[in-house]
Coordinates of N, CA and C in Angstrom, one line a residue:
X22 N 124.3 87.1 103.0 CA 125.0 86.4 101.9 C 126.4 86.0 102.2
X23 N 126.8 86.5 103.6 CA 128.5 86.2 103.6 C 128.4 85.0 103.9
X24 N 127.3 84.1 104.6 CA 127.3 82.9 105.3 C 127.6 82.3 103.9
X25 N 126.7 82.5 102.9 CA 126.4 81.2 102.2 C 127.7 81.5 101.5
X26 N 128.6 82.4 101.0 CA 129.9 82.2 100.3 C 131.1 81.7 100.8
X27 N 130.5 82.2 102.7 CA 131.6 80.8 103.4 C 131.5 79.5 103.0
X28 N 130.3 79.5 103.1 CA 130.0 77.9 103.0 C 130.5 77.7 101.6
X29 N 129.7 78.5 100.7 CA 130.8 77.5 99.3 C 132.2 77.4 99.0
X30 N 132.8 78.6 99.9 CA 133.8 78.4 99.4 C 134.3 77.1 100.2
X31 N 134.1 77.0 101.6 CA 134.0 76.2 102.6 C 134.3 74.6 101.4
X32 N 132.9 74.6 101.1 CA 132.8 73.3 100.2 C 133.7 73.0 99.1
X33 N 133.8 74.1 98.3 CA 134.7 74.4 97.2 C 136.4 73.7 97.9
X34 N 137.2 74.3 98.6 CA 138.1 73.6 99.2 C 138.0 72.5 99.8
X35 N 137.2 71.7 100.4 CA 137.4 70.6 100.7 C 137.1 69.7 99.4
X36 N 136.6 69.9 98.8 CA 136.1 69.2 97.6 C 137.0 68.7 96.8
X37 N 138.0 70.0 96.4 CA 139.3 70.2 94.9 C 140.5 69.6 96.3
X38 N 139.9 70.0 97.5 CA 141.4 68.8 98.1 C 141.3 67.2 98.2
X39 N 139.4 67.1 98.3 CA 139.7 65.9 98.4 C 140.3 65.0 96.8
X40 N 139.6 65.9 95.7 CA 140.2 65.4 94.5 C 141.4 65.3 94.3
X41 N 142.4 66.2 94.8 CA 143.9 66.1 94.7 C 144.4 65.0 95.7
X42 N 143.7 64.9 96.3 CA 144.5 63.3 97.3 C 143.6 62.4 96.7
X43 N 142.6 62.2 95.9 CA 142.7 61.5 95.0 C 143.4 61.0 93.6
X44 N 143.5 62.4 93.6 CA 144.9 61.8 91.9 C 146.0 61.6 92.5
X45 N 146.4 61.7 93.5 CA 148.0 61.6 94.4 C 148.3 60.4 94.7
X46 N 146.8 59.9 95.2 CA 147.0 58.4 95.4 C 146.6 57.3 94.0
X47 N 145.9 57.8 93.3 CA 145.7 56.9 92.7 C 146.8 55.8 91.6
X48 N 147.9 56.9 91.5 CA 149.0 55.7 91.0 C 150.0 54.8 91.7
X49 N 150.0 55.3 92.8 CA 150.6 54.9 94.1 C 150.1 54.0 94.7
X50 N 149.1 53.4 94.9 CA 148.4 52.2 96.1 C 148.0 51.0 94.6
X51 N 147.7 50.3 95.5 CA 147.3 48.9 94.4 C 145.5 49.3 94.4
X52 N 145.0 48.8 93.4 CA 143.7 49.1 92.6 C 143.0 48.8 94.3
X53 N 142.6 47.5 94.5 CA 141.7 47.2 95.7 C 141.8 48.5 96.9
X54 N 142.7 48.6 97.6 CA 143.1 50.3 98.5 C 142.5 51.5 97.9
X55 N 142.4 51.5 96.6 CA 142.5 52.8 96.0 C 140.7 53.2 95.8
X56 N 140.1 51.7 95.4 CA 138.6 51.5 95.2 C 138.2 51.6 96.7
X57 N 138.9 51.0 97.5 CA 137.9 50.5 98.7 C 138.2 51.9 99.7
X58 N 139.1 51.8 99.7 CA 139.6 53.3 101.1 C 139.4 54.5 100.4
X59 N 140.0 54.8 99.1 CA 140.1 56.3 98.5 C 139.0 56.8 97.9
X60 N 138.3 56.1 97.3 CA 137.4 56.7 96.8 C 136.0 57.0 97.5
X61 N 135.9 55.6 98.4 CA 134.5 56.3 99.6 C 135.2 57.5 100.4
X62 N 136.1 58.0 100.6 CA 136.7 59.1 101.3 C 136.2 60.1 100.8
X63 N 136.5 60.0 99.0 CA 136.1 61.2 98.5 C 135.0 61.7 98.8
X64 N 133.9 60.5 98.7 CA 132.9 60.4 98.3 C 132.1 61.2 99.8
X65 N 132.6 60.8 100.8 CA 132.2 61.0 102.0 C 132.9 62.8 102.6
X66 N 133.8 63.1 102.0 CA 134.0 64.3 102.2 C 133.3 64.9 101.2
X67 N 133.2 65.2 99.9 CA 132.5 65.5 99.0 C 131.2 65.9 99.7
X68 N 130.3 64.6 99.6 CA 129.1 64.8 100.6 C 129.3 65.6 101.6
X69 N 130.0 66.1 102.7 CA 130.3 66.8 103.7 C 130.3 68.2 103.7
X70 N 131.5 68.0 102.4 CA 131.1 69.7 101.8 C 130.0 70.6 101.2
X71 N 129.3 69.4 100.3 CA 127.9 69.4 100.1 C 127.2 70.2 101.1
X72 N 126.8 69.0 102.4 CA 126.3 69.4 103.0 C 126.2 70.6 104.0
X73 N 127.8 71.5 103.7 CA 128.0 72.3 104.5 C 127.3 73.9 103.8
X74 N 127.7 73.3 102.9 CA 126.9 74.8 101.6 C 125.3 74.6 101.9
X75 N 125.1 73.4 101.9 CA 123.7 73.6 102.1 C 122.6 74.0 103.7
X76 N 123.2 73.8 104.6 CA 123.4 74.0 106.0 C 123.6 75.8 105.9
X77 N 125.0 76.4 105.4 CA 124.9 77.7 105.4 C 123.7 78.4 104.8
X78 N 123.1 77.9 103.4 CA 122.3 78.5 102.8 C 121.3 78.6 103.7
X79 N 120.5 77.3 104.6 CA 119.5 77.5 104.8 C 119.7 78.1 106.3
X80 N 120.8 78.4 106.5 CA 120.9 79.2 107.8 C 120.5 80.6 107.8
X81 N 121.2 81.4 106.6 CA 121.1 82.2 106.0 C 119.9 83.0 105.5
X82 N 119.2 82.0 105.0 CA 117.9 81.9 104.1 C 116.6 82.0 105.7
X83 N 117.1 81.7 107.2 CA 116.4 81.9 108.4 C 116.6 82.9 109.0
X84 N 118.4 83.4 108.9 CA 118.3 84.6 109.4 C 117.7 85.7 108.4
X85 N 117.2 85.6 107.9 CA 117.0 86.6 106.6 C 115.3 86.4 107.0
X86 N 114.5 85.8 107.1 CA 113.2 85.5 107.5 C 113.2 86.4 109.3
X87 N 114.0 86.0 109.8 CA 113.9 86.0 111.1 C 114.1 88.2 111.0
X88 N 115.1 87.9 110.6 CA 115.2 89.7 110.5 C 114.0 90.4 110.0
X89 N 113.2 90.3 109.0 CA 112.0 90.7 108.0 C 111.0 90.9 109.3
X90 N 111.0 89.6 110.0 CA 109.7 89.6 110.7 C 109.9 90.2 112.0
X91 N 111.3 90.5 112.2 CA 111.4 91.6 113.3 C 111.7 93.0 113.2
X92 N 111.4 93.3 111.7 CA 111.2 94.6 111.4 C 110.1 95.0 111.2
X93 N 109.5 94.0 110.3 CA 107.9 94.3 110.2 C 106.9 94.4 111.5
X94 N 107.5 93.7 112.8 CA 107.3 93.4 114.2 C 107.2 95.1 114.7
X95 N 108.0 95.7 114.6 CA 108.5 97.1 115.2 C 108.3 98.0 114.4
X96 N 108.5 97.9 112.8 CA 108.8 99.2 112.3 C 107.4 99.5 111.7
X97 N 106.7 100.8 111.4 CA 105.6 101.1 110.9 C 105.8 101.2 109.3
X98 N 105.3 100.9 108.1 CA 106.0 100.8 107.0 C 105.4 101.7 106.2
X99 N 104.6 102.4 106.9 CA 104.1 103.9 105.7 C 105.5 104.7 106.4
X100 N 105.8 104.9 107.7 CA 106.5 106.6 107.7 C 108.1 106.1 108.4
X101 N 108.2 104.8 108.2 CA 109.6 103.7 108.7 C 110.1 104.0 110.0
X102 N 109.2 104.9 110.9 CA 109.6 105.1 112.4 C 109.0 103.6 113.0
X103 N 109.2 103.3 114.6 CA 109.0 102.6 115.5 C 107.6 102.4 115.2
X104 N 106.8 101.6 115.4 CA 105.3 101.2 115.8 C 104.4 101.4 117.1
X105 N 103.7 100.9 117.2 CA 102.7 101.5 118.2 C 103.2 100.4 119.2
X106 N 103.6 99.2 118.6 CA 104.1 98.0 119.9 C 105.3 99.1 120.3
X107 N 106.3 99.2 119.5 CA 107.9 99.0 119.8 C 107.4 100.6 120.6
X108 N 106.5 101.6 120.3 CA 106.4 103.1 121.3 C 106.2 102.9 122.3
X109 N 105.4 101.7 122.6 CA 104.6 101.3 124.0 C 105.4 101.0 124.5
X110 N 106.0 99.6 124.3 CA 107.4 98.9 124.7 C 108.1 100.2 125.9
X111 N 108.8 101.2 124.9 CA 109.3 102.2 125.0 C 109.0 102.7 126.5
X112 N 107.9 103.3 126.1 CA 107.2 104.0 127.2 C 106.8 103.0 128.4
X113 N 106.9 101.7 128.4 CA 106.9 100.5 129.5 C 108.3 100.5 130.5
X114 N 109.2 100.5 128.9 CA 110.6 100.4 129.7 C 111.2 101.8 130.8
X115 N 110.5 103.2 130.7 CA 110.7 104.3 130.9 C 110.1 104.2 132.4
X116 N 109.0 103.9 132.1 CA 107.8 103.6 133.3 C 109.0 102.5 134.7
X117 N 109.2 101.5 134.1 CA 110.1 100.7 134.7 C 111.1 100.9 135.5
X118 N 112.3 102.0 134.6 CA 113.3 102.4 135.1 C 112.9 103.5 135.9
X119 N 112.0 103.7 136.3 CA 111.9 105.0 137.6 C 112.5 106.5 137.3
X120 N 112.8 106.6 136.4 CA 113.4 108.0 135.4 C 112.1 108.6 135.2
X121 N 111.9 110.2 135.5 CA 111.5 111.1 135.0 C 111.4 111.3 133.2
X122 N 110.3 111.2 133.2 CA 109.8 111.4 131.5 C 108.3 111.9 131.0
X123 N 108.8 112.4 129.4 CA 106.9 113.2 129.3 C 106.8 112.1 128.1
X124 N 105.4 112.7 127.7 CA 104.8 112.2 126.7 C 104.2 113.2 125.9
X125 N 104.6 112.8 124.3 CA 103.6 113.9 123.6 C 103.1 113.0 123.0
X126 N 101.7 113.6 122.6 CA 100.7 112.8 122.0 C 100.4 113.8 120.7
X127 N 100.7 113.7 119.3 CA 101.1 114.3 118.3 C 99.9 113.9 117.4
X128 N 98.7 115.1 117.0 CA 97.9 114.5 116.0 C 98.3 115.4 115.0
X129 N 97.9 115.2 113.6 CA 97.9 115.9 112.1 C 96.0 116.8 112.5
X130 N 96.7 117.6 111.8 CA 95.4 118.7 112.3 C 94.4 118.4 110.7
X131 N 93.4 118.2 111.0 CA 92.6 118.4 109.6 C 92.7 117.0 108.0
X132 N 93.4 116.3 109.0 CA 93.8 115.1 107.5 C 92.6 114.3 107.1
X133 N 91.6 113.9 107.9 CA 90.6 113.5 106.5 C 89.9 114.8 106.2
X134 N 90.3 116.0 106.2 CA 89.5 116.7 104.8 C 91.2 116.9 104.3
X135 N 92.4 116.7 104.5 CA 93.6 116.4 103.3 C 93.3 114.8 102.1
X136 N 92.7 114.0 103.0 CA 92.7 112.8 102.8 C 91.4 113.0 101.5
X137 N 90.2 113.3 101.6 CA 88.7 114.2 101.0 C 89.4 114.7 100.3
X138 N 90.2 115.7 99.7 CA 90.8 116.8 99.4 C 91.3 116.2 97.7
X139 N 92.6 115.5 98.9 CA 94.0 115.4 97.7 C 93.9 114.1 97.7
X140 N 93.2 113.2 98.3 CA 93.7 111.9 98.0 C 94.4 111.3 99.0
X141 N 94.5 109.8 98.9 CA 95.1 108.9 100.5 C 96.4 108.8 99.8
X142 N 96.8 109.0 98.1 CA 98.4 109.3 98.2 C 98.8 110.4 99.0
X143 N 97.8 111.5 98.8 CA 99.0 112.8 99.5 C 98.3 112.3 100.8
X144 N 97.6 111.9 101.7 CA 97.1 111.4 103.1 C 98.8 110.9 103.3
X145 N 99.1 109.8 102.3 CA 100.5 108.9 102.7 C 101.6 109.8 102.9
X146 N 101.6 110.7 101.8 CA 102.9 111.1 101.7 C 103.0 112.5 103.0
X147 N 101.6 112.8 103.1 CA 101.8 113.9 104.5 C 102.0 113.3 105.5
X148 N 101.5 111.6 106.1 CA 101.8 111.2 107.0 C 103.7 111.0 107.2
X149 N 104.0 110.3 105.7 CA 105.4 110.5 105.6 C 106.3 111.3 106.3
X150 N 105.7 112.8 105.7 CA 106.5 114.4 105.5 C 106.3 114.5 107.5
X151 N 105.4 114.5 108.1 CA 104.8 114.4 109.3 C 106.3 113.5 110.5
X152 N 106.4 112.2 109.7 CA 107.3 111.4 110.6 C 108.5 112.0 110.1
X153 N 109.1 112.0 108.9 CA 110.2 112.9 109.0 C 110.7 113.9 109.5
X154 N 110.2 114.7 109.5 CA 110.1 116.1 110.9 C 110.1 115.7 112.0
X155 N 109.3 115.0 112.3 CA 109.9 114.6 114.0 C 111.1 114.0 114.2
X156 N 111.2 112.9 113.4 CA 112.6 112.4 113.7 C 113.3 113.4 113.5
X157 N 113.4 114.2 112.8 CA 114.8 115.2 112.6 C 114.7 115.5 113.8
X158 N 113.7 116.6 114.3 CA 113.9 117.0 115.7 C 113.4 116.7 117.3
X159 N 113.7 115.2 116.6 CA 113.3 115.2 118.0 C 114.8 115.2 118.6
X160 N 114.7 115.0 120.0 CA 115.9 115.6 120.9 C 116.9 113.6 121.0
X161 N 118.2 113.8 121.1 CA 118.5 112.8 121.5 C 118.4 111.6 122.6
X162 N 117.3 112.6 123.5 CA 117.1 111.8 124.7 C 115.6 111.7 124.3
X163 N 114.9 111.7 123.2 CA 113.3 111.4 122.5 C 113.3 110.1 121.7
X164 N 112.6 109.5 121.4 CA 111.8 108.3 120.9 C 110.4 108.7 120.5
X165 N 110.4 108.6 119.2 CA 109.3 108.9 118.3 C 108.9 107.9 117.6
X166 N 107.8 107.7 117.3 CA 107.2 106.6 116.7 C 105.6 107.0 116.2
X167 N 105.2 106.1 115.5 CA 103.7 106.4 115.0 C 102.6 105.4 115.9
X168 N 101.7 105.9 116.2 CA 100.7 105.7 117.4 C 99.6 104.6 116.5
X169 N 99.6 105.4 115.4 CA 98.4 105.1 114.5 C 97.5 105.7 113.8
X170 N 96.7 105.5 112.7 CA 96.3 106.9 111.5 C 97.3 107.8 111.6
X171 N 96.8 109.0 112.3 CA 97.4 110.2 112.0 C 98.2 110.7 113.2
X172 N 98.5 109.8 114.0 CA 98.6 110.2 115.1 C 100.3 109.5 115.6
X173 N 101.1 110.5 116.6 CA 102.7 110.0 116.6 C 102.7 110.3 118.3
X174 N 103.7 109.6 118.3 CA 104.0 110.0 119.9 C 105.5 110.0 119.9
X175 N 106.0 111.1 120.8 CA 106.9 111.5 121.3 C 107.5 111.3 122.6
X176 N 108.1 110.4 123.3 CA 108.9 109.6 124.4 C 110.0 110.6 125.0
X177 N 109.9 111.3 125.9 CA 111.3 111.7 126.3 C 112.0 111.8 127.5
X178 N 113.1 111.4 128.0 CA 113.8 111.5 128.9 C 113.5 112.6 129.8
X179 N 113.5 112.6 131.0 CA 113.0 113.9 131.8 C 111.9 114.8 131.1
X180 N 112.3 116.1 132.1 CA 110.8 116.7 131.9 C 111.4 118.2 131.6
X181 N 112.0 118.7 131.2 CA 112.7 120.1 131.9 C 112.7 120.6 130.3
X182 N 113.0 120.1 129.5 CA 112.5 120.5 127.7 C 111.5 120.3 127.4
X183 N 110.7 120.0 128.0 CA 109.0 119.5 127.7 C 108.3 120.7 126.9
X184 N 108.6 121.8 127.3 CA 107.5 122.6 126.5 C 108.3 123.4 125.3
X185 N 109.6 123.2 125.3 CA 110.4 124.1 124.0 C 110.3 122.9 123.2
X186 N 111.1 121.9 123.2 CA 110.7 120.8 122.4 C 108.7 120.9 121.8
X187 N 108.0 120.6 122.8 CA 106.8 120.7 122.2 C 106.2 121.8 120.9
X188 N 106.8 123.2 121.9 CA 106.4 124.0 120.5 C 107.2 124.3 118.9
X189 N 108.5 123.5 119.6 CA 109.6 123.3 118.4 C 108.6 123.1 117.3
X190 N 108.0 121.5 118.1 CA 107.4 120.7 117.0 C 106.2 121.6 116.1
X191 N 105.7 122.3 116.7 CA 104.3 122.9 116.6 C 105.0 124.2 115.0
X192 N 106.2 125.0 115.5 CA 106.6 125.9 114.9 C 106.8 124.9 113.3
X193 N 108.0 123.9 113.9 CA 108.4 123.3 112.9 C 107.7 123.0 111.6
X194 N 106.3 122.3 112.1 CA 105.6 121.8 111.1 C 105.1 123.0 110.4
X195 N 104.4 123.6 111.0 CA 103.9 124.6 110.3 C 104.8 125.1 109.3
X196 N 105.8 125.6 109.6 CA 106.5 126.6 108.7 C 107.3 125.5 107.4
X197 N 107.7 124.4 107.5 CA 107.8 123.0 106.6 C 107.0 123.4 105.5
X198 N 107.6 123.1 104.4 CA 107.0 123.0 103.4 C 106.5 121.8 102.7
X199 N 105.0 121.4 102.6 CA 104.9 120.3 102.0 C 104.2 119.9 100.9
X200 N 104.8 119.2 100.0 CA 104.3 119.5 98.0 C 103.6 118.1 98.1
X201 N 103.0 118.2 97.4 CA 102.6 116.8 96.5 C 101.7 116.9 95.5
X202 N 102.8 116.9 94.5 CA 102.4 116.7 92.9 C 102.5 118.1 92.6
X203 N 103.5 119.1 93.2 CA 103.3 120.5 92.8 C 103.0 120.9 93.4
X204 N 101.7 120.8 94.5 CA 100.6 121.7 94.7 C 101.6 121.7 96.4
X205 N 101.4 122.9 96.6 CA 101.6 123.2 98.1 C 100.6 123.2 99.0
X206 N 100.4 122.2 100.3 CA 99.7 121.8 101.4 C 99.9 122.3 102.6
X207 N 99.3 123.4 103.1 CA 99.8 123.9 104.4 C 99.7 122.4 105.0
X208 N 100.3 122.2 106.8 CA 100.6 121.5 107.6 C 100.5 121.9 108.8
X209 N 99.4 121.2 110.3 CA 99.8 121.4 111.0 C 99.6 120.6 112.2
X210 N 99.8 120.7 113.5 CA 99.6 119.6 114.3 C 99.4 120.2 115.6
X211 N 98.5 119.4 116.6 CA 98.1 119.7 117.5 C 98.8 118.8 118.4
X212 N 98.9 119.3 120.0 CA 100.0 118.6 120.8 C 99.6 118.3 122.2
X213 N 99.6 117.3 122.6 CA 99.2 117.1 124.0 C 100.2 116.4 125.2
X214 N 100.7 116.7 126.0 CA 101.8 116.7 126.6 C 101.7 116.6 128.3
X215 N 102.0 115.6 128.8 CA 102.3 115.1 130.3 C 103.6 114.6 130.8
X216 N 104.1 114.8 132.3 CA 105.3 114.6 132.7 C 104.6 113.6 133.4
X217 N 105.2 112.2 133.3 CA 105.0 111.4 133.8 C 105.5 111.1 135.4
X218 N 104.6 110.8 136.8 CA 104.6 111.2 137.9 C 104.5 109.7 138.2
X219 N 104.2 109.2 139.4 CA 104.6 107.7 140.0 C 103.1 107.5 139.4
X220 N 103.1 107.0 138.0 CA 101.8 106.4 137.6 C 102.1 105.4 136.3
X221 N 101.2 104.7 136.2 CA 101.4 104.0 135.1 C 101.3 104.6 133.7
X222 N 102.0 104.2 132.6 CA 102.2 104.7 131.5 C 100.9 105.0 131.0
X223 N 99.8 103.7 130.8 CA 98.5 104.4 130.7 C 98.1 105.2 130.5
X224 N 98.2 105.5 132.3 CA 97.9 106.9 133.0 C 98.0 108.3 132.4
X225 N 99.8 108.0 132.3 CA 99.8 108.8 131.2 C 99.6 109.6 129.9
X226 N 99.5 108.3 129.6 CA 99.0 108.7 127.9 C 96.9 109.1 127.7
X227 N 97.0 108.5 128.8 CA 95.8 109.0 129.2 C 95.5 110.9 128.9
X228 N 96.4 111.2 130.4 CA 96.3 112.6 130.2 C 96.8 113.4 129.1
X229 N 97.8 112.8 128.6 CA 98.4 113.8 127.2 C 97.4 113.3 126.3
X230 N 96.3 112.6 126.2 CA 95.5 112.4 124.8 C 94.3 113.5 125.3
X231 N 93.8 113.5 126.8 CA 92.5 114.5 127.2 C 93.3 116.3 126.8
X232 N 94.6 116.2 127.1 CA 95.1 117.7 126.8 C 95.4 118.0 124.7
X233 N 95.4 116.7 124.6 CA 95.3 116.8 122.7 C 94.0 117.2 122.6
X234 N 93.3 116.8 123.2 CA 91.7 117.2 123.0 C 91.3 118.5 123.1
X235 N 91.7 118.5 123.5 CA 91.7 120.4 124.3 C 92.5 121.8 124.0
X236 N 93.2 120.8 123.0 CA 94.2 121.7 121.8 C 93.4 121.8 120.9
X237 N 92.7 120.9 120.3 CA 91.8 120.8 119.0 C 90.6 121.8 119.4
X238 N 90.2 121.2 120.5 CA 88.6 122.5 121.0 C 89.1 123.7 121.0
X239 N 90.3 123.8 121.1 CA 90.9 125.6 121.3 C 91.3 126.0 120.0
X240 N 91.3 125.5 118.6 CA 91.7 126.1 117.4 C 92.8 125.3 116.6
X241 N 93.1 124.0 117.3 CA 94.4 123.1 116.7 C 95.8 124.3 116.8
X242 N 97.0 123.6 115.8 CA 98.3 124.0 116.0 C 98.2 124.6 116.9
X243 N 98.9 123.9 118.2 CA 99.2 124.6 119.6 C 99.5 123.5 120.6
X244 N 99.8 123.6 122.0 CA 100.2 122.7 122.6 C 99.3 122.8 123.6
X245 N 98.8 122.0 125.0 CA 98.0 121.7 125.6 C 98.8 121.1 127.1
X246 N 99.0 121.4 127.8 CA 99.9 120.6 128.6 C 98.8 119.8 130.2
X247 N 99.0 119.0 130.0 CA 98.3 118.3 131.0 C 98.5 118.6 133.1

């Protein structure tokens, strides 16, 4: 909005100046000068200023399109973390820079019988309650994002917190309290986790989804390390 109030005001002043060098001249020059030179001036700045308000608006009115569709591009809009592109991305660029890094692969334990249960509101609002928690804890050298359904992943710099971090998460959720409509919903999540070694991200995500698997056959809430 700041663009387009430049621009009017932008307009706004050229406009009320060019009108005052029109009243200024108009008693001063002989009628023919005043018709032929002063008033296409006005007319021609006028227009200019015009044009300038209208130029900001629709500048404005693009960057505002262009931002929308580069949120909606990245951001996931049920739980407002990163998306499955912008996680990947992530974990591309990680892969890239030759830095030591893990991967958690983060499912919701039991959500379609929450989903069966209570409904795809409280499905939404656990997935919600679910991404909130991680962002809070995840570590500052982590990147969290949602994978997809019920499922989040966890990006993190080196390897050497890998398993306190993991069971943070595991403790954390559980003991969270989560309401919807009153009613209290236990919560919990299973965890599957790899230090990424000279392999492709794939690769990785590979092994921390076969060690999620293996948390679930073992009883859920727990960690699995690849």
């Amino acid at each position: 909005m700041s663009t387009i109030r430049r621009g009017r005001g932008y307009a706004i002043y050229i406009g009320l100046g060019a009108l005052l060098v029109l009243i200024q001249v108009s008693g001063s020059v002989n009628m023919d000068v005043f018709v032929n030179v002063f008033v296409p001036y006005f007319l021609m700045l006028s227009l200019g200023a015009w044009l300038c308000y209208w130029a900001a608006k629709k500048l404005e009115t693009h960057l505002w399109m262009f931002l929308l569709h580069t949120h909606r591009a990245t951001i996931d809009e049920l739980t407002g973390l990163p998306n499955r592109y912008r996680t990947l991305e992530r974990m591309n660029d990680l892969e890239m820079s030759g830095k030591p890094w893990t991967l958690l692969v983060i499912d919701v334990d039991h959500f379609k019988q929450l989903n069966d249960t209570y409904g795809h509101l409280a499905g939404d609002a656990a997935l919600r309650h679910i991404g909130q928690t991680l962002e809070r804890i995840c570590p500052p050298s982590g990147f969290v994002g949602r994978y997809g359904g019920e499922e989040f992943l966890l990006v993190i710099e080196g390897s050497e917190e890998m398993a306190k971090v993991a069971e943070d998460i595991v403790q954390t959720v559980r003991h969270t309290t989560f309401e919807f409509q009153g009613e209290r919903i236990p919560m919990t999540v299973s965890i599957g986790a790899a230090i990424a070694g000279h392999e492709p991200s794939v690769v990785v995500f590979e092994r921390a989804d076969a060690a999620l698997y293996e948390a679930k056959r073992n009883g859920r809430d727990q960690v699995r390390f690849a």
